């Protein structure tokens, strides 16, 4: 019973958006607390680990809610819509640069893999940095699916709605990204690491 | 590496190999094998470990809250700052008066039978004729100051109402009540010319 009461007391994302549409500041505050960290780290990893860009894009994303809260249809699922908007911002940024400089060359990552693999004891920070680098080495579409699935814990169906492609394509991208990361991280994460 | 099935992919996202049930282990063995499962599981765990950092700076929240306040304060305009053109204010006031009239008296022709009843009412008839006679006397007295009123006029003026049937008498409005209250007691203003015509 207390759990039920608690779940009733906590408004859903969609309810918060309804309140934001009515101009309630506390609702915006709550929604920010729920999503700011997730969106920040999503942008951080999708935009080449740049804290400055992650800051700017997170700000732009939330400003969209402030300026046009009615753009969200409260009958829809908020997280799906929000990630889709974030994904569009990232795609626009890619287009703006007319190339994908955020994708580190795979050869570089492979070279790094060989050199790091030679190290007998890998410091946790170094290992983490290497994982970051390996994730950056993925193609943007694959990276996006990988991060949404395993970092943010979203379901395949929801990811397919966010990236606007069939679930089969999402699974394929996940499979490819896992395979690639497995190759890149084998010496770091394997039994020899 | 074979493409992963939905079920295996879901297991990879949630369970280590040691946590799998016997049935699940059999499925994993058929799909990719223990070693590959463990490797992929490590990859997924490494992806999940990325969720720990980084965090947005506090200034970002402060900026956004400020922007939210600025945006929505514009929407909530305080009433005391409202200014209206005169014609709008007059139109609003007129609408309010009409609404009040409607609430007070109801629709104009809400009670049509009352007109017929009042048309036969002798008290009403006497009052109207009294008013007409008094007005006529007041108007024409300047010319005919010395002339005595005609018998018929005098008769009208002094009509005795004591012998009229009591059941047809309306409650007599108090003479010093304001005009609106008298009209309310006697009926609507629109009835007066109609009554004169009936009689």
mmCIF file of C-alpha atoms in Angstrom:
data_model
loop_
_atom_site.group_PDB
_atom_site.id
_atom_site.type_symbol
_atom_site.label_atom_id
_atom_site.label_comp_id
_atom_site.label_asym_id
_atom_site.label_seq_id
_atom_site.Cartn_x
_atom_site.Cartn_y
_atom_site.Cartn_z
ATOM 1 C CA UNK A 1 0.000 0.000 0.000
ATOM 2 C CA UNK A 2 2.687 2.575 0.822
ATOM 3 C CA UNK A 3 4.305 1.774 -2.530
ATOM 4 C CA UNK A 4 1.013 2.405 -4.297
ATOM 5 C CA UNK A 5 0.592 5.703 -2.491
ATOM 6 C CA UNK A 6 4.131 6.680 -3.362
ATOM 7 C CA UNK A 7 3.675 5.800 -7.015
ATOM 8 C CA UNK A 8 0.486 7.875 -7.091
ATOM 9 C CA UNK A 9 2.270 10.816 -5.512
ATOM 10 C CA UNK A 10 5.071 10.811 -8.091
ATOM 11 C CA UNK A 11 3.809 12.341 -11.307
ATOM 12 C CA UNK A 12 4.713 10.765 -14.625
ATOM 13 C CA UNK A 13 6.793 12.594 -17.193
ATOM 14 C CA UNK A 14 3.668 13.216 -19.239
ATOM 15 C CA UNK A 15 1.844 14.731 -16.254
ATOM 16 C CA UNK A 16 4.824 16.965 -15.600
ATOM 17 C CA UNK A 17 4.720 18.117 -19.200
ATOM 18 C CA UNK A 18 1.024 18.929 -18.865
ATOM 19 C CA UNK A 19 1.843 21.096 -15.869
ATOM 20 C CA UNK A 20 4.722 22.716 -17.706
ATOM 21 C CA UNK A 21 2.305 23.561 -20.503
ATOM 22 C CA UNK A 22 0.248 25.370 -17.871
ATOM 23 C CA UNK A 23 3.365 27.261 -16.762
ATOM 24 C CA UNK A 24 4.162 25.447 -13.500
ATOM 25 C CA UNK A 25 7.748 26.064 -12.535
ATOM 26 C CA UNK A 26 7.993 23.203 -10.053
ATOM 27 C CA UNK A 27 7.068 20.736 -12.797
ATOM 28 C CA UNK A 28 9.891 21.985 -14.973
ATOM 29 C CA UNK A 29 12.237 21.711 -12.031
ATOM 30 C CA UNK A 30 11.216 18.086 -11.463
ATOM 31 C CA UNK A 31 11.539 17.192 -15.133
ATOM 32 C CA UNK A 32 14.958 18.805 -15.304
ATOM 33 C CA UNK A 33 16.135 16.790 -12.307
ATOM 34 C CA UNK A 34 14.940 13.608 -13.985
ATOM 35 C CA UNK A 35 16.445 14.110 -17.386
ATOM 36 C CA UNK A 36 19.285 16.600 -17.250
ATOM 37 C CA UNK A 37 21.977 14.105 -16.354
ATOM 38 C CA UNK A 38 20.823 11.549 -18.895
ATOM 39 C CA UNK A 39 20.612 14.044 -21.697
ATOM 40 C CA UNK A 40 23.901 15.657 -20.755
ATOM 41 C CA UNK A 41 25.789 12.406 -20.901
ATOM 42 C CA UNK A 42 23.965 11.397 -24.086
ATOM 43 C CA UNK A 43 25.164 14.595 -25.780
ATOM 44 C CA UNK A 44 28.584 14.231 -24.212
ATOM 45 C CA UNK A 45 29.097 10.841 -25.812
ATOM 46 C CA UNK A 46 27.368 11.605 -29.075
ATOM 47 C CA UNK A 47 29.325 14.822 -29.608
ATOM 48 C CA UNK A 48 32.854 13.650 -29.130
ATOM 49 C CA UNK A 49 33.071 13.905 -25.353
ATOM 50 C CA UNK A 50 32.956 17.649 -25.381
ATOM 51 C CA UNK A 51 31.643 19.014 -22.087
ATOM 52 C CA UNK A 52 31.073 22.404 -23.646
ATOM 53 C CA UNK A 53 28.968 21.035 -26.463
ATOM 54 C CA UNK A 54 27.087 18.765 -24.084
ATOM 55 C CA UNK A 55 26.280 21.820 -21.982
ATOM 56 C CA UNK A 56 25.102 23.851 -24.961
ATOM 57 C CA UNK A 57 23.002 21.078 -26.436
ATOM 58 C CA UNK A 58 21.397 20.167 -23.120
ATOM 59 C CA UNK A 59 20.515 23.807 -22.671
ATOM 60 C CA UNK A 60 19.076 24.015 -26.162
ATOM 61 C CA UNK A 61 17.044 20.871 -25.595
ATOM 62 C CA UNK A 62 15.443 22.154 -22.395
ATOM 63 C CA UNK A 63 14.900 25.561 -23.932
ATOM 64 C CA UNK A 64 12.728 23.834 -26.512
ATOM 65 C CA UNK A 65 10.486 22.675 -23.670
ATOM 66 C CA UNK A 66 10.402 26.165 -22.239
ATOM 67 C CA UNK A 67 9.691 27.938 -25.502
ATOM 68 C CA UNK A 68 7.273 25.451 -27.027
ATOM 69 C CA UNK A 69 5.934 23.060 -24.416
ATOM 70 C CA UNK A 70 2.819 22.487 -26.526
ATOM 71 C CA UNK A 71 5.018 20.832 -29.171
ATOM 72 C CA UNK A 72 4.822 17.706 -27.035
ATOM 73 C CA UNK A 73 1.649 15.665 -27.412
ATOM 74 C CA UNK A 74 0.875 14.512 -23.865
ATOM 75 C CA UNK A 75 -0.718 11.346 -25.232
ATOM 76 C CA UNK A 76 2.747 10.210 -26.327
ATOM 77 C CA UNK A 77 5.544 8.811 -24.231
ATOM 78 C CA UNK A 78 7.735 11.674 -23.095
ATOM 79 C CA UNK A 79 11.107 9.915 -22.955
ATOM 80 C CA UNK A 80 10.727 8.694 -26.544
ATOM 81 C CA UNK A 81 9.869 12.169 -27.781
ATOM 82 C CA UNK A 82 12.646 13.786 -25.764
ATOM 83 C CA UNK A 83 15.359 11.436 -26.973
ATOM 84 C CA UNK A 84 14.091 11.837 -30.532
ATOM 85 C CA UNK A 85 14.427 15.623 -30.245
ATOM 86 C CA UNK A 86 17.899 15.181 -28.771
ATOM 87 C CA UNK A 87 18.837 12.801 -31.595
ATOM 88 C CA UNK A 88 17.662 15.350 -34.161
ATOM 89 C CA UNK A 89 19.830 18.013 -32.565
ATOM 90 C CA UNK A 90 22.820 15.716 -32.836
ATOM 91 C CA UNK A 91 22.026 14.889 -36.477
ATOM 92 C CA UNK A 92 21.722 18.578 -37.265
ATOM 93 C CA UNK A 93 25.102 19.138 -35.714
ATOM 94 C CA UNK A 94 26.589 16.385 -37.848
ATOM 95 C CA UNK A 95 25.025 17.919 -40.936
ATOM 96 C CA UNK A 96 26.218 21.350 -39.959
ATOM 97 C CA UNK A 97 29.758 20.158 -39.863
ATOM 98 C CA UNK A 98 29.119 18.326 -43.158
ATOM 99 C CA UNK A 99 31.217 15.451 -41.944
ATOM 100 C CA UNK A 100 31.541 13.253 -38.898
ATOM 101 C CA UNK A 101 34.670 14.386 -37.175
ATOM 102 C CA UNK A 102 33.376 13.018 -33.899
ATOM 103 C CA UNK A 103 34.020 9.468 -35.014
ATOM 104 C CA UNK A 104 37.529 8.513 -34.088
ATOM 105 C CA UNK A 105 39.302 6.461 -36.763
ATOM 106 C CA UNK A 106 38.941 2.769 -36.160
ATOM 107 C CA UNK A 107 42.579 2.174 -36.992
ATOM 108 C CA UNK A 108 43.568 4.529 -34.220
ATOM 109 C CA UNK A 109 41.396 2.652 -31.793
ATOM 110 C CA UNK A 110 42.805 -0.659 -32.945
ATOM 111 C CA UNK A 111 46.341 0.605 -32.475
ATOM 112 C CA UNK A 112 45.427 1.819 -29.030
ATOM 113 C CA UNK A 113 43.888 -1.562 -28.336
ATOM 114 C CA UNK A 114 47.155 -3.294 -29.148
ATOM 115 C CA UNK A 115 49.227 -0.939 -27.051
ATOM 116 C CA UNK A 116 46.887 -0.985 -24.061
ATOM 117 C CA UNK A 117 46.560 -4.736 -24.299
ATOM 118 C CA UNK A 118 50.253 -4.998 -23.701
ATOM 119 C CA UNK A 119 49.912 -3.383 -20.315
ATOM 120 C CA UNK A 120 49.787 -5.989 -17.575
ATOM 121 C CA UNK A 121 47.690 -4.062 -15.024
ATOM 122 C CA UNK A 122 45.289 -1.523 -16.319
ATOM 123 C CA UNK A 123 44.263 1.285 -14.047
ATOM 124 C CA UNK A 124 40.501 1.707 -13.742
ATOM 125 C CA UNK A 125 40.614 5.267 -15.043
ATOM 126 C CA UNK A 126 42.685 4.271 -18.025
ATOM 127 C CA UNK A 127 40.377 1.375 -18.726
ATOM 128 C CA UNK A 128 37.392 3.663 -18.580
ATOM 129 C CA UNK A 129 39.052 6.134 -20.889
ATOM 130 C CA UNK A 130 39.717 3.330 -23.286
ATOM 131 C CA UNK A 131 36.117 2.186 -23.207
ATOM 132 C CA UNK A 132 35.062 5.750 -23.904
ATOM 133 C CA UNK A 133 37.398 5.832 -26.839
ATOM 134 C CA UNK A 134 36.127 2.537 -28.165
ATOM 135 C CA UNK A 135 32.534 3.762 -27.958
ATOM 136 C CA UNK A 136 33.557 6.904 -29.795
ATOM 137 C CA UNK A 137 35.036 4.696 -32.471
ATOM 138 C CA UNK A 138 31.584 3.346 -33.331
ATOM 139 C CA UNK A 139 29.616 4.856 -36.178
ATOM 140 C CA UNK A 140 27.160 7.482 -34.895
ATOM 141 C CA UNK A 141 24.065 5.366 -35.631
ATOM 142 C CA UNK A 142 25.537 2.361 -33.905
ATOM 143 C CA UNK A 143 26.796 4.445 -31.020
ATOM 144 C CA UNK A 144 23.392 6.009 -30.561
ATOM 145 C CA UNK A 145 21.666 2.611 -30.394
ATOM 146 C CA UNK A 146 24.340 1.203 -28.099
ATOM 147 C CA UNK A 147 24.138 4.108 -25.661
ATOM 148 C CA UNK A 148 20.351 4.187 -25.627
ATOM 149 C CA UNK A 149 20.137 0.456 -25.038
ATOM 150 C CA UNK A 150 22.943 -0.216 -22.582
ATOM 151 C CA UNK A 151 23.688 3.135 -21.035
ATOM 152 C CA UNK A 152 20.143 4.477 -20.776
ATOM 153 C CA UNK A 153 18.471 1.069 -20.546
ATOM 154 C CA UNK A 154 15.734 1.725 -23.107
ATOM 155 C CA UNK A 155 13.849 -1.094 -24.819
ATOM 156 C CA UNK A 156 14.518 -1.960 -28.444
ATOM 157 C CA UNK A 157 11.001 -0.924 -29.429
ATOM 158 C CA UNK A 158 11.423 2.490 -27.835
ATOM 159 C CA UNK A 159 14.805 2.978 -29.489
ATOM 160 C CA UNK A 160 13.240 2.152 -32.835
ATOM 161 C CA UNK A 161 10.704 4.944 -32.266
ATOM 162 C CA UNK A 162 13.429 7.362 -31.213
ATOM 163 C CA UNK A 163 15.699 6.748 -34.172
ATOM 164 C CA UNK A 164 12.688 6.266 -36.464
ATOM 165 C CA UNK A 165 13.617 2.917 -37.953
ATOM 166 C CA UNK A 166 12.298 -0.648 -37.576
ATOM 167 C CA UNK A 167 13.217 -2.706 -34.504
ATOM 168 C CA UNK A 168 15.089 -5.124 -36.751
ATOM 169 C CA UNK A 169 17.438 -2.337 -37.792
ATOM 170 C CA UNK A 170 18.010 -1.405 -34.159
ATOM 171 C CA UNK A 171 18.890 -5.000 -33.318
ATOM 172 C CA UNK A 172 21.225 -5.144 -36.261
ATOM 173 C CA UNK A 173 22.968 -1.968 -35.135
ATOM 174 C CA UNK A 174 23.207 -3.286 -31.586
ATOM 175 C CA UNK A 175 24.678 -6.509 -32.855
ATOM 176 C CA UNK A 176 27.230 -4.679 -34.947
ATOM 177 C CA UNK A 177 28.212 -2.336 -32.131
ATOM 178 C CA UNK A 178 28.620 -5.219 -29.680
ATOM 179 C CA UNK A 179 30.735 -7.084 -32.186
ATOM 180 C CA UNK A 180 32.907 -4.048 -32.843
ATOM 181 C CA UNK A 181 33.350 -3.213 -29.180
ATOM 182 C CA UNK A 182 34.137 -6.828 -28.463
ATOM 183 C CA UNK A 183 36.942 -6.619 -30.974
ATOM 184 C CA UNK A 184 38.229 -3.317 -29.668
ATOM 185 C CA UNK A 185 37.978 -4.193 -26.018
ATOM 186 C CA UNK A 186 38.979 -7.855 -26.124
ATOM 187 C CA UNK A 187 42.430 -7.197 -24.744
ATOM 188 C CA UNK A 188 41.086 -4.842 -22.084
ATOM 189 C CA UNK A 189 38.044 -6.749 -20.926
ATOM 190 C CA UNK A 190 39.199 -10.269 -21.698
ATOM 191 C CA UNK A 191 40.733 -12.756 -19.273
ATOM 192 C CA UNK A 192 44.214 -11.389 -20.024
ATOM 193 C CA UNK A 193 43.263 -7.860 -19.010
ATOM 194 C CA UNK B 1 29.391 -14.208 -34.585
ATOM 195 C CA UNK B 2 25.739 -15.132 -35.138
ATOM 196 C CA UNK B 3 23.082 -12.436 -34.771
ATOM 197 C CA UNK B 4 21.658 -12.507 -31.260
ATOM 198 C CA UNK B 5 18.044 -13.406 -30.676
ATOM 199 C CA UNK B 6 15.808 -11.085 -28.691
ATOM 200 C CA UNK B 7 15.910 -13.401 -25.730
ATOM 201 C CA UNK B 8 19.698 -13.717 -25.641
ATOM 202 C CA UNK B 9 20.112 -9.990 -26.103
ATOM 203 C CA UNK B 10 17.763 -9.387 -23.171
ATOM 204 C CA UNK B 11 19.724 -11.849 -21.032
ATOM 205 C CA UNK B 12 22.988 -10.151 -21.962
ATOM 206 C CA UNK B 13 21.621 -6.806 -20.870
ATOM 207 C CA UNK B 14 20.538 -8.080 -17.469
ATOM 208 C CA UNK B 15 22.373 -11.212 -16.306
ATOM 209 C CA UNK B 16 25.867 -12.533 -15.897
ATOM 210 C CA UNK B 17 26.447 -16.058 -17.108
ATOM 211 C CA UNK B 18 26.538 -17.357 -13.535
ATOM 212 C CA UNK B 19 23.102 -15.923 -12.884
ATOM 213 C CA UNK B 20 21.445 -17.782 -15.751
ATOM 214 C CA UNK B 21 19.109 -20.689 -15.100
ATOM 215 C CA UNK B 22 19.820 -24.080 -16.616
ATOM 216 C CA UNK B 23 17.328 -23.515 -19.417
ATOM 217 C CA UNK B 24 18.820 -20.110 -20.181
ATOM 218 C CA UNK B 25 22.330 -21.551 -20.223
ATOM 219 C CA UNK B 26 21.201 -24.152 -22.732
ATOM 220 C CA UNK B 27 19.795 -21.391 -24.908
ATOM 221 C CA UNK B 28 23.027 -19.429 -24.614
ATOM 222 C CA UNK B 29 25.075 -22.489 -25.515
ATOM 223 C CA UNK B 30 22.976 -23.051 -28.623
ATOM 224 C CA UNK B 31 23.212 -19.382 -29.609
ATOM 225 C CA UNK B 32 26.746 -18.156 -28.972
ATOM 226 C CA UNK B 33 28.501 -20.186 -26.291
ATOM 227 C CA UNK B 34 29.648 -19.320 -22.790
ATOM 228 C CA UNK B 35 32.876 -17.537 -23.707
ATOM 229 C CA UNK B 36 31.302 -15.226 -26.238
ATOM 230 C CA UNK B 37 28.394 -14.550 -23.885
ATOM 231 C CA UNK B 38 30.779 -13.520 -21.137
ATOM 232 C CA UNK B 39 32.759 -11.310 -23.491
ATOM 233 C CA UNK B 40 29.630 -9.563 -24.744
ATOM 234 C CA UNK B 41 28.406 -9.228 -21.202
ATOM 235 C CA UNK B 42 31.649 -7.459 -20.328
ATOM 236 C CA UNK B 43 31.163 -5.126 -23.258
ATOM 237 C CA UNK B 44 27.643 -4.290 -22.132
ATOM 238 C CA UNK B 45 28.769 -3.757 -18.543
ATOM 239 C CA UNK B 46 31.455 -1.417 -19.808
ATOM 240 C CA UNK B 47 28.760 0.518 -21.663
ATOM 241 C CA UNK B 48 26.668 0.662 -18.514
ATOM 242 C CA UNK B 49 29.644 1.928 -16.545
ATOM 243 C CA UNK B 50 29.684 4.985 -18.782
ATOM 244 C CA UNK B 51 26.395 6.066 -17.208
ATOM 245 C CA UNK B 52 28.168 7.185 -14.020
ATOM 246 C CA UNK B 53 29.645 10.418 -15.360
ATOM 247 C CA UNK B 54 29.686 13.253 -16.309
ATOM 248 C CA UNK B 55 27.136 15.578 -14.739
ATOM 249 C CA UNK B 56 25.820 18.922 -15.967
ATOM 250 C CA UNK B 57 27.072 22.018 -14.156
ATOM 251 C CA UNK B 58 24.664 23.656 -11.642
ATOM 252 C CA UNK B 59 24.770 26.901 -13.617
ATOM 253 C CA UNK B 60 22.867 25.173 -16.417
ATOM 254 C CA UNK B 61 19.885 24.580 -14.171
ATOM 255 C CA UNK B 62 19.975 28.123 -12.847
ATOM 256 C CA UNK B 63 19.986 29.512 -16.391
ATOM 257 C CA UNK B 64 17.098 27.329 -17.481
ATOM 258 C CA UNK B 65 14.965 28.110 -14.443
ATOM 259 C CA UNK B 66 15.527 31.793 -15.085
ATOM 260 C CA UNK B 67 14.494 31.364 -18.713
ATOM 261 C CA UNK B 68 11.378 29.480 -17.639
ATOM 262 C CA UNK B 69 10.379 32.235 -15.230
ATOM 263 C CA UNK B 70 10.886 34.948 -17.821
ATOM 264 C CA UNK B 71 8.833 33.057 -20.384
ATOM 265 C CA UNK B 72 5.882 32.328 -18.131
ATOM 266 C CA UNK B 73 5.788 35.619 -16.268
ATOM 267 C CA UNK B 74 4.867 37.205 -19.579
ATOM 268 C CA UNK B 75 1.830 34.939 -19.762
ATOM 269 C CA UNK B 76 0.530 35.719 -16.275
ATOM 270 C CA UNK B 77 -0.356 39.400 -16.677
ATOM 271 C CA UNK B 78 -1.497 40.960 -13.361
ATOM 272 C CA UNK B 79 -5.048 42.354 -13.505
ATOM 273 C CA UNK B 80 -4.126 45.748 -12.058
ATOM 274 C CA UNK B 81 -1.883 46.413 -15.038
ATOM 275 C CA UNK B 82 -4.719 45.902 -17.530
ATOM 276 C CA UNK B 83 -5.951 48.983 -19.392
ATOM 277 C CA UNK B 84 -9.122 48.934 -21.502
ATOM 278 C CA UNK B 85 -10.465 51.408 -24.062
ATOM 279 C CA UNK B 86 -13.549 53.256 -22.849
ATOM 280 C CA UNK B 87 -15.920 51.574 -25.286
ATOM 281 C CA UNK B 88 -14.808 48.144 -24.123
ATOM 282 C CA UNK B 89 -15.298 49.041 -20.489
ATOM 283 C CA UNK B 90 -18.752 50.510 -21.326
ATOM 284 C CA UNK B 91 -19.702 47.408 -23.273
ATOM 285 C CA UNK B 92 -18.687 45.181 -20.374
ATOM 286 C CA UNK B 93 -20.695 47.332 -17.938
ATOM 287 C CA UNK B 94 -23.761 47.245 -20.240
ATOM 288 C CA UNK B 95 -23.518 43.493 -20.523
ATOM 289 C CA UNK B 96 -23.366 43.192 -16.745
ATOM 290 C CA UNK B 97 -26.454 45.410 -16.339
ATOM 291 C CA UNK B 98 -28.372 43.373 -18.903
ATOM 292 C CA UNK B 99 -27.350 40.183 -17.172
ATOM 293 C CA UNK B 100 -28.586 41.639 -13.890
ATOM 294 C CA UNK B 101 -31.916 42.606 -15.471
ATOM 295 C CA UNK B 102 -32.294 39.160 -16.885
ATOM 296 C CA UNK B 103 -31.604 37.542 -13.535
ATOM 297 C CA UNK B 104 -33.947 39.964 -11.769
ATOM 298 C CA UNK B 105 -36.958 39.928 -14.109
ATOM 299 C CA UNK B 106 -36.349 36.910 -16.304
ATOM 300 C CA UNK B 107 -37.133 36.908 -20.023
ATOM 301 C CA UNK B 108 -39.508 39.731 -21.176
ATOM 302 C CA UNK B 109 -42.364 37.475 -22.279
ATOM 303 C CA UNK B 110 -41.905 34.756 -19.720
ATOM 304 C CA UNK B 111 -45.412 35.238 -18.261
ATOM 305 C CA UNK B 112 -47.837 36.186 -21.058
ATOM 306 C CA UNK B 113 -51.053 35.091 -19.240
ATOM 307 C CA UNK B 114 -50.464 37.732 -16.562
ATOM 308 C CA UNK B 115 -51.181 40.461 -19.123
ATOM 309 C CA UNK B 116 -54.680 39.127 -19.792
ATOM 310 C CA UNK B 117 -55.403 38.871 -16.091
ATOM 311 C CA UNK B 118 -54.132 42.396 -15.453
ATOM 312 C CA UNK B 119 -56.198 43.679 -18.376
ATOM 313 C CA UNK B 120 -59.351 42.713 -16.497
ATOM 314 C CA UNK B 121 -58.109 43.968 -13.210
ATOM 315 C CA UNK B 122 -60.176 46.902 -12.093
ATOM 316 C CA UNK B 123 -57.532 48.263 -9.725
ATOM 317 C CA UNK B 124 -55.082 48.473 -12.545
ATOM 318 C CA UNK B 125 -57.626 50.080 -14.765
ATOM 319 C CA UNK B 126 -58.507 52.589 -12.082
ATOM 320 C CA UNK B 127 -54.879 53.481 -11.516
ATOM 321 C CA UNK B 128 -54.263 54.075 -15.184
ATOM 322 C CA UNK B 129 -57.334 56.200 -15.634
ATOM 323 C CA UNK B 130 -56.436 58.093 -12.477
ATOM 324 C CA UNK B 131 -52.984 58.835 -13.893
ATOM 325 C CA UNK B 132 -54.472 59.946 -17.211
ATOM 326 C CA UNK B 133 -57.006 62.179 -15.483
ATOM 327 C CA UNK B 134 -54.462 63.712 -13.119
ATOM 328 C CA UNK B 135 -52.105 64.381 -15.993
ATOM 329 C CA UNK B 136 -54.861 65.957 -18.025
ATOM 330 C CA UNK B 137 -55.847 68.155 -15.100
ATOM 331 C CA UNK B 138 -52.291 69.235 -14.535
ATOM 332 C CA UNK B 139 -51.769 70.046 -18.187
ATOM 333 C CA UNK B 140 -55.006 71.809 -18.895
ATOM 334 C CA UNK B 141 -55.509 73.529 -15.537
ATOM 335 C CA UNK B 142 -53.525 76.575 -16.740
ATOM 336 C CA UNK B 143 -56.110 77.231 -19.430
ATOM 337 C CA UNK B 144 -59.153 76.226 -17.470
ATOM 338 C CA UNK B 145 -58.237 77.233 -13.974
ATOM 339 C CA UNK B 146 -61.631 78.642 -13.274
ATOM 340 C CA UNK B 147 -63.474 75.875 -15.001
ATOM 341 C CA UNK B 148 -64.712 73.156 -12.754
ATOM 342 C CA UNK B 149 -63.940 69.603 -13.817
ATOM 343 C CA UNK B 150 -66.587 67.815 -15.767
ATOM 344 C CA UNK B 151 -68.835 65.413 -13.957
ATOM 345 C CA UNK B 152 -67.374 62.405 -15.727
ATOM 346 C CA UNK B 153 -63.825 63.440 -14.838
ATOM 347 C CA UNK B 154 -64.744 63.991 -11.251
ATOM 348 C CA UNK B 155 -66.499 60.686 -11.198
ATOM 349 C CA UNK B 156 -63.408 58.943 -12.461
ATOM 350 C CA UNK B 157 -61.206 60.733 -9.992
ATOM 351 C CA UNK B 158 -63.300 59.740 -7.026
ATOM 352 C CA UNK B 159 -64.185 56.227 -8.007
ATOM 353 C CA UNK B 160 -64.713 54.253 -4.869
ATOM 354 C CA UNK B 161 -62.818 50.980 -4.912
ATOM 355 C CA UNK B 162 -64.215 49.608 -1.709
ATOM 356 C CA UNK B 163 -66.978 47.716 -3.505
ATOM 357 C CA UNK B 164 -64.687 46.015 -6.041
ATOM 358 C CA UNK B 165 -64.203 42.229 -5.678
ATOM 359 C CA UNK B 166 -61.331 41.623 -3.280
ATOM 360 C CA UNK B 167 -60.012 38.523 -5.103
ATOM 361 C CA UNK B 168 -59.032 40.650 -8.105
ATOM 362 C CA UNK B 169 -57.076 43.182 -6.120
ATOM 363 C CA UNK B 170 -53.318 43.296 -6.599
ATOM 364 C CA UNK B 171 -51.139 44.214 -3.650
ATOM 365 C CA UNK B 172 -50.933 47.971 -3.617
ATOM 366 C CA UNK B 173 -47.375 49.166 -4.268
ATOM 367 C CA UNK B 174 -46.020 51.578 -1.738
ATOM 368 C CA UNK B 175 -46.029 55.080 -3.138
ATOM 369 C CA UNK B 176 -42.507 55.993 -2.103
ATOM 370 C CA UNK B 177 -40.866 52.906 -3.576
ATOM 371 C CA UNK B 178 -38.499 53.560 -6.445
ATOM 372 C CA UNK B 179 -39.643 53.258 -10.040
ATOM 373 C CA UNK B 180 -38.043 49.916 -10.709
ATOM 374 C CA UNK B 181 -39.697 48.360 -7.698
ATOM 375 C CA UNK B 182 -43.123 49.746 -8.684
ATOM 376 C CA UNK B 183 -42.729 48.393 -12.181
ATOM 377 C CA UNK B 184 -41.754 45.090 -10.722
ATOM 378 C CA UNK B 185 -44.898 45.012 -8.542
ATOM 379 C CA UNK B 186 -47.256 46.106 -11.284
ATOM 380 C CA UNK B 187 -45.718 44.132 -14.107
ATOM 381 C CA UNK B 188 -43.243 44.916 -16.837
ATOM 382 C CA UNK B 189 -43.207 48.274 -18.569
ATOM 383 C CA UNK B 190 -44.137 46.661 -21.846
ATOM 384 C CA UNK B 191 -47.574 45.712 -20.442
ATOM 385 C CA UNK B 192 -48.825 49.267 -19.956
ATOM 386 C CA UNK B 193 -49.647 50.275 -23.549
ATOM 387 C CA UNK B 194 -51.098 46.850 -24.171
ATOM 388 C CA UNK B 195 -53.457 47.210 -21.222
ATOM 389 C CA UNK B 196 -54.644 50.580 -22.401
ATOM 390 C CA UNK B 197 -55.365 49.129 -25.790
ATOM 391 C CA UNK B 198 -57.329 46.237 -24.302
ATOM 392 C CA UNK B 199 -59.520 48.572 -22.348
#
